[in-house]
PDB file of C-alpha atoms in Angstrom:
ATOM      1  CA  MET J   1     110.510  62.428 108.847  1.00 45.00           C
ATOM      2  CA  ILE J   2     109.292  65.016 106.561  1.00 48.00           C
ATOM      3  CA  ILE J   3     110.002  68.681 107.702  1.00 47.00           C
ATOM      4  CA  PHE J   4     108.106  70.958 105.503  1.00 49.00           C
ATOM      5  CA  ALA J   5     110.084  74.976 105.954  1.00 53.00           C
ATOM      6  CA  ALA J   6     107.996  77.651 106.466  1.00 56.00           C
ATOM      7  CA  MET J   7     106.953  80.099 103.717  1.00 67.00           C
ATOM      8  CA  LYS J   8     108.620  83.850 103.951  1.00 88.00           C
ATOM      9  CA  ARG J   9     106.176  86.732 104.050  1.00 94.00           C
ATOM     10  CA  ARG J  10     105.660  87.996 100.455  1.00 97.00           C
ATOM     11  CA  ILE J  11     103.026  90.569  99.442  1.00 98.00           C
ATOM     12  CA  ILE J  12     102.027  91.194  96.396  1.00 98.00           C
ATOM     13  CA  LEU J  13      99.404  94.201  94.987  1.00 98.00           C
ATOM     14  CA  ILE J  14      97.677  94.082  91.686  1.00 98.00           C
ATOM     15  CA  THR J  15      95.986  97.482  90.954  1.00 97.00           C
ATOM     16  CA  GLY J  16      94.325  98.964  87.795  1.00 95.00           C
ATOM     17  CA  GLY J  17      91.417  99.963  86.620  1.00 88.00           C
ATOM     18  CA  GLN J  18      87.707  98.126  86.617  1.00 86.00           C
ATOM     19  CA  ARG J  19      88.116  95.647  84.199  1.00 85.00           C
ATOM     20  CA  SER J  20      91.077  95.963  83.741  1.00 91.00           C
ATOM     21  CA  GLY J  21      91.935  91.824  84.481  1.00 93.00           C
ATOM     22  CA  LYS J  22      93.038  92.214  87.905  1.00 94.00           C
ATOM     23  CA  SER J  23      91.383  89.020  89.881  1.00 93.00           C
ATOM     24  CA  GLU J  24      91.946  87.030  87.148  1.00 93.00           C
ATOM     25  CA  TYR J  25      95.627  87.730  86.757  1.00 97.00           C
ATOM     26  CA  ALA J  26      95.690  87.397  90.445  1.00 97.00           C
ATOM     27  CA  GLU J  27      93.825  84.255  90.490  1.00 95.00           C
ATOM     28  CA  ARG J  28      96.189  82.929  88.253  1.00 95.00           C
ATOM     29  CA  LEU J  29      99.085  84.277  90.120  1.00 97.00           C
ATOM     30  CA  ALA J  30      97.966  82.523  93.042  1.00 97.00           C
ATOM     31  CA  LEU J  31      97.477  79.168  91.406  1.00 95.00           C
ATOM     32  CA  SER J  32     100.709  79.095  90.169  1.00 96.00           C
ATOM     33  CA  LEU J  33     101.922  79.186  93.148  1.00 96.00           C
ATOM     34  CA  SER J  34      99.798  76.804  95.291  1.00 96.00           C
ATOM     35  CA  GLU J  35      97.723  73.607  94.104  1.00 95.00           C
ATOM     36  CA  HIS J  36      94.898  75.022  96.811  1.00 96.00           C
ATOM     37  CA  PRO J  37      95.055  78.802  97.214  1.00 97.00           C
ATOM     38  CA  VAL J  38      92.771  80.885  99.405  1.00 97.00           C
ATOM     39  CA  TYR J  39      90.060  83.270  98.180  1.00 96.00           C
ATOM     40  CA  LEU J  40      89.700  86.078 100.637  1.00 96.00           C
ATOM     41  CA  ALA J  41      86.424  88.180  99.725  1.00 93.00           C
ATOM     42  CA  THR J  42      85.978  91.495 101.310  1.00 94.00           C
ATOM     43  CA  ALA J  43      82.794  92.481  99.457  1.00 83.00           C
ATOM     44  CA  HIS J  44      79.786  93.079 101.272  1.00 77.00           C
ATOM     45  CA  VAL J  45      76.844  92.082  99.143  1.00 79.00           C
ATOM     46  CA  TRP J  46      74.311  95.322  98.305  1.00 75.00           C
ATOM     47  CA  ASP J  47      71.951  93.908  96.086  1.00 82.00           C
ATOM     48  CA  GLU J  48      71.132  91.102  94.394  1.00 86.00           C
ATOM     49  CA  GLU J  49      72.798  91.862  91.291  1.00 85.00           C
ATOM     50  CA  PHE J  50      76.324  91.881  93.095  1.00 75.00           C
ATOM     51  CA  ARG J  51      75.375  88.405  94.340  1.00 78.00           C
ATOM     52  CA  ARG J  52      75.389  87.260  91.257  1.00 84.00           C
ATOM     53  CA  ARG J  53      78.663  88.809  90.361  1.00 78.00           C
ATOM     54  CA  ILE J  54      80.037  86.814  93.264  1.00 75.00           C
ATOM     55  CA  GLU J  55      78.578  83.880  92.208  1.00 78.00           C
ATOM     56  CA  ASN J  56      80.276  83.650  89.415  1.00 77.00           C
ATOM     57  CA  HIS J  57      83.925  84.563  90.653  1.00 78.00           C
ATOM     58  CA  GLN J  58      83.155  81.523  92.895  1.00 75.00           C
ATOM     59  CA  LEU J  59      82.097  79.351  89.709  1.00 76.00           C
ATOM     60  CA  ARG J  60      84.682  80.748  88.172  1.00 79.00           C
ATOM     61  CA  ARG J  61      87.353  79.669  90.533  1.00 78.00           C
ATOM     62  CA  GLY J  62      86.015  76.261  90.927  1.00 80.00           C
ATOM     63  CA  ASP J  63      87.430  73.782  93.985  1.00 87.00           C
ATOM     64  CA  ALA J  64      90.752  74.417  94.286  1.00 91.00           C
ATOM     65  CA  TRP J  65      89.873  77.089  96.196  1.00 93.00           C
ATOM     66  CA  THR J  66      89.206  77.481  99.796  1.00 94.00           C
ATOM     67  CA  ASN J  67      86.605  80.573 100.104  1.00 93.00           C
ATOM     68  CA  ILE J  68      86.657  82.984 103.098  1.00 94.00           C
ATOM     69  CA  GLU J  69      84.155  85.716 103.470  1.00 91.00           C
ATOM     70  CA  GLU J  70      85.307  88.425 105.720  1.00 94.00           C
ATOM     71  CA  GLU J  71      84.217  92.239 105.357  1.00 92.00           C
ATOM     72  CA  LYS J  72      86.573  93.874 107.845  1.00 95.00           C
ATOM     73  CA  TYR J  73      88.834  91.827 110.193  1.00 96.00           C
ATOM     74  CA  LEU J  74      91.162  89.768 108.099  1.00 97.00           C
ATOM     75  CA  SER J  75      93.386  89.235 110.585  1.00 97.00           C
ATOM     76  CA  ARG J  76      91.026  86.347 112.290  1.00 96.00           C
ATOM     77  CA  HIS J  77      91.891  84.470 109.523  1.00 97.00           C
ATOM     78  CA  ASN J  78      95.045  81.703 110.091  1.00 96.00           C
ATOM     79  CA  LEU J  79      96.713  81.989 106.424  1.00 97.00           C
ATOM     80  CA  TYR J  80     100.048  80.221 107.918  1.00 95.00           C
ATOM     81  CA  ASN J  81     101.974  79.011 104.989  1.00 95.00           C
ATOM     82  CA  LYS J  82      99.195  79.400 102.278  1.00 97.00           C
ATOM     83  CA  VAL J  83      98.703  81.635  99.118  1.00 97.00           C
ATOM     84  CA  CYS J  84      96.068  84.000  99.519  1.00 98.00           C
ATOM     85  CA  VAL J  85      94.112  86.460  97.277  1.00 98.00           C
ATOM     86  CA  ILE J  86      92.379  89.252  98.893  1.00 98.00           C
ATOM     87  CA  ASP J  87      89.683  91.127  96.775  1.00 94.00           C
ATOM     88  CA  CYS J  88      89.835  93.556  97.265  1.00 92.00           C
ATOM     89  CA  ILE J  89      90.979  96.229  99.276  1.00 96.00           C
ATOM     90  CA  THR J  90      88.537  98.681  97.549  1.00 94.00           C
ATOM     91  CA  LEU J  91      85.654  96.921  98.999  1.00 93.00           C
ATOM     92  CA  TRP J  92      87.453  96.713 102.578  1.00 95.00           C
ATOM     93  CA  CYS J  93      88.015 100.554 102.743  1.00 95.00           C
ATOM     94  CA  THR J  94      84.405 100.750 101.322  1.00 92.00           C
ATOM     95  CA  ASN J  95      83.514  98.369 104.676  1.00 92.00           C
ATOM     96  CA  PHE J  96      85.471 100.554 107.090  1.00 92.00           C
ATOM     97  CA  PHE J  97      84.167 104.070 105.475  1.00 91.00           C
ATOM     98  CA  PHE J  98      80.397 103.078 106.087  1.00 84.00           C
ATOM     99  CA  ASP J  99      81.014 101.100 108.689  1.00 73.00           C
ATOM    100  CA  GLY J 100      77.356  99.348 108.082  1.00 47.00           C
ATOM    101  CA  SER J 101      76.015 102.623 107.128  1.00 46.00           C
ATOM    102  CA  VAL J 102      75.623 104.400 103.824  1.00 46.00           C
ATOM    103  CA  ASP J 103      74.155 107.501 105.682  1.00 48.00           C
ATOM    104  CA  SER J 104      77.375 110.334 105.483  1.00 50.00           C
ATOM    105  CA  ASP J 105      76.363 111.630 108.505  1.00 55.00           C
ATOM    106  CA  SER J 106      77.715 108.595 110.399  1.00 54.00           C
ATOM    107  CA  GLN J 107      80.690 107.693 108.675  1.00 57.00           C
ATOM    108  CA  PRO J 108      83.886 107.771 110.358  1.00 60.00           C
ATOM    109  CA  SER J 109      86.651 110.552 109.959  1.00 80.00           C
ATOM    110  CA  VAL J 110      88.784 109.681 106.868  1.00 86.00           C
ATOM    111  CA  SER J 111      91.750 109.237 108.961  1.00 87.00           C
ATOM    112  CA  GLU J 112      89.854 107.099 111.778  1.00 89.00           C
ATOM    113  CA  ALA J 113      88.997 104.460 108.758  1.00 91.00           C
ATOM    114  CA  LEU J 114      92.342 104.892 107.489  1.00 94.00           C
ATOM    115  CA  GLU J 115      94.171 103.862 111.249  1.00 94.00           C
ATOM    116  CA  ALA J 116      91.533 101.283 111.453  1.00 93.00           C
ATOM    117  CA  LEU J 117      92.474  99.917 108.324  1.00 96.00           C
ATOM    118  CA  LYS J 118      96.670 100.256 108.545  1.00 97.00           C
ATOM    119  CA  ASP J 119      96.554  98.503 111.438  1.00 97.00           C
ATOM    120  CA  GLU J 120      94.639  96.033 110.604  1.00 97.00           C
ATOM    121  CA  PHE J 121      96.502  95.277 107.543  1.00 98.00           C
ATOM    122  CA  ASP J 122      99.494  95.210 109.587  1.00 98.00           C
ATOM    123  CA  ARG J 123      97.864  92.895 111.842  1.00 97.00           C
ATOM    124  CA  PHE J 124      96.926  90.398 109.070  1.00 98.00           C
ATOM    125  CA  VAL J 125      99.976  90.299 107.311  1.00 98.00           C
ATOM    126  CA  GLU J 126     102.565  89.717 110.064  1.00 96.00           C
ATOM    127  CA  GLN J 127     101.619  85.589 109.223  1.00 95.00           C
ATOM    128  CA  GLU J 128     103.917  83.917 107.130  1.00 96.00           C
ATOM    129  CA  ALA J 129     101.848  83.410 104.170  1.00 97.00           C
ATOM    130  CA  THR J 130     101.863  85.134 100.292  1.00 98.00           C
ATOM    131  CA  PHE J 131      99.253  88.075 100.129  1.00 98.00           C
ATOM    132  CA  ILE J 132      98.021  88.850  96.895  1.00 98.00           C
ATOM    133  CA  PHE J 133      95.734  92.075  97.494  1.00 98.00           C
ATOM    134  CA  VAL J 134      94.323  93.063  94.807  1.00 98.00           C
ATOM    135  CA  THR J 135      92.855  97.241  94.622  1.00 97.00           C
ATOM    136  CA  ASN J 136      91.394  99.830  92.072  1.00 94.00           C
ATOM    137  CA  GLU J 137      92.815 102.931  90.825  1.00 92.00           C
ATOM    138  CA  ILE J 138      89.515 104.770  91.343  1.00 87.00           C
ATOM    139  CA  GLY J 139      91.479 108.219  91.926  1.00 76.00           C
ATOM    140  CA  SER J 140      93.003 108.183  88.323  1.00 77.00           C
ATOM    141  CA  GLY J 141      89.760 109.816  86.619  1.00 72.00           C
ATOM    142  CA  GLY J 142      88.634 113.143  87.680  1.00 73.00           C
ATOM    143  CA  VAL J 143      87.426 114.664  90.701  1.00 77.00           C
ATOM    144  CA  SER J 144      83.963 113.707  91.708  1.00 74.00           C
ATOM    145  CA  ASP J 145      81.541 116.602  92.548  1.00 76.00           C
ATOM    146  CA  SER J 146      80.106 114.689  95.548  1.00 79.00           C
ATOM    147  CA  VAL J 147      81.798 115.227  99.074  1.00 84.00           C
ATOM    148  CA  VAL J 148      81.422 111.570  99.757  1.00 85.00           C
ATOM    149  CA  GLN J 149      83.209 110.221  96.889  1.00 85.00           C
ATOM    150  CA  ARG J 150      86.274 112.611  97.242  1.00 87.00           C
ATOM    151  CA  ARG J 151      86.304 111.388 100.970  1.00 90.00           C
ATOM    152  CA  PHE J 152      86.040 107.769  99.908  1.00 90.00           C
ATOM    153  CA  THR J 153      88.822 108.577  96.958  1.00 92.00           C
ATOM    154  CA  ASP J 154      91.486 109.976  99.521  1.00 91.00           C
ATOM    155  CA  LEU J 155      91.238 107.336 101.857  1.00 94.00           C
ATOM    156  CA  GLN J 156      91.195 104.225  98.488  1.00 93.00           C
ATOM    157  CA  GLY J 157      94.436 106.529  97.105  1.00 94.00           C
ATOM    158  CA  TRP J 158      96.265 106.660 100.619  1.00 96.00           C
ATOM    159  CA  MET J 159      95.351 103.008 101.603  1.00 97.00           C
ATOM    160  CA  ASN J 160      96.708 101.985  98.403  1.00 97.00           C
ATOM    161  CA  GLN J 161      99.995 104.011  98.677  1.00 97.00           C
ATOM    162  CA  TYR J 162     100.321 102.146 102.263  1.00 98.00           C
ATOM    163  CA  VAL J 163     100.304  98.869 100.649  1.00 98.00           C
ATOM    164  CA  ALA J 164     102.032  99.505  97.955  1.00 98.00           C
ATOM    165  CA  SER J 165     105.363 100.756 100.631  1.00 98.00           C
ATOM    166  CA  LYS J 166     104.477  97.631 102.409  1.00 98.00           C
ATOM    167  CA  ALA J 167     104.780  95.048  99.261  1.00 98.00           C
ATOM    168  CA  ASP J 168     107.630  93.216  97.627  1.00 98.00           C
ATOM    169  CA  GLU J 169     105.842  93.629  94.130  1.00 98.00           C
ATOM    170  CA  VAL J 170     103.311  95.959  92.559  1.00 98.00           C
ATOM    171  CA  VAL J 171     101.491  95.243  89.360  1.00 98.00           C
ATOM    172  CA  LEU J 172      99.604  97.675  87.312  1.00 97.00           C
ATOM    173  CA  MET J 173      96.957  95.618  84.805  1.00 97.00           C
ATOM    174  CA  VAL J 174      95.847  97.429  81.811  1.00 94.00           C
ATOM    175  CA  CYS J 175      93.924  96.292  79.260  1.00 94.00           C
ATOM    176  CA  GLY J 176      94.231  92.658  80.720  1.00 94.00           C
ATOM    177  CA  ILE J 177      97.903  93.153  80.493  1.00 95.00           C
ATOM    178  CA  ALA J 178     100.152  92.862  83.814  1.00 96.00           C
ATOM    179  CA  THR J 179     102.808  95.854  83.935  1.00 96.00           C
ATOM    180  CA  ARG J 180     105.106  95.185  87.019  1.00 97.00           C
ATOM    181  CA  ILE J 181     106.187  98.866  88.659  1.00 96.00           C
ATOM    182  CA  LYS J 182     107.945  97.534  91.810  1.00 95.00           C
TER     183      LYS J 182
END
């Protein structure tokens, strides 16, 4: 009789700017840990160009991956003993921030969105699995002249800090180079 030992929970956060190599690094890491990892995509398809980006990502990953699309409620998915790339926190935050609407008057408050995100994150990572979260450092640039962008940058930054505080490892990507910071 073969008995499989349960995987311990492990949280890895990979952060950096746009086109810094975050997703590709996360995918290589996942494949080094599992022959059949899970890719949990949080993107909402806003337009045709974005749909093509998603399709290109899926083609690049190939058949080894199980692909799941989930815009908000990650905890719906059982990932017990799996290695999962969650790409990405930024788009996930966008889904809670806009909550189906780009009308700034109907957005939840930043504190409401942040609490909902934290609660969902905590429920999701209760599972015994390896979670590889990808996120963006959108607050590294200048301060936006748009109140909506400033509010979102606050939300994103606070969520990144929350996930990093729970992570076992944090990697900063710069120009395709991974630098371990925790």
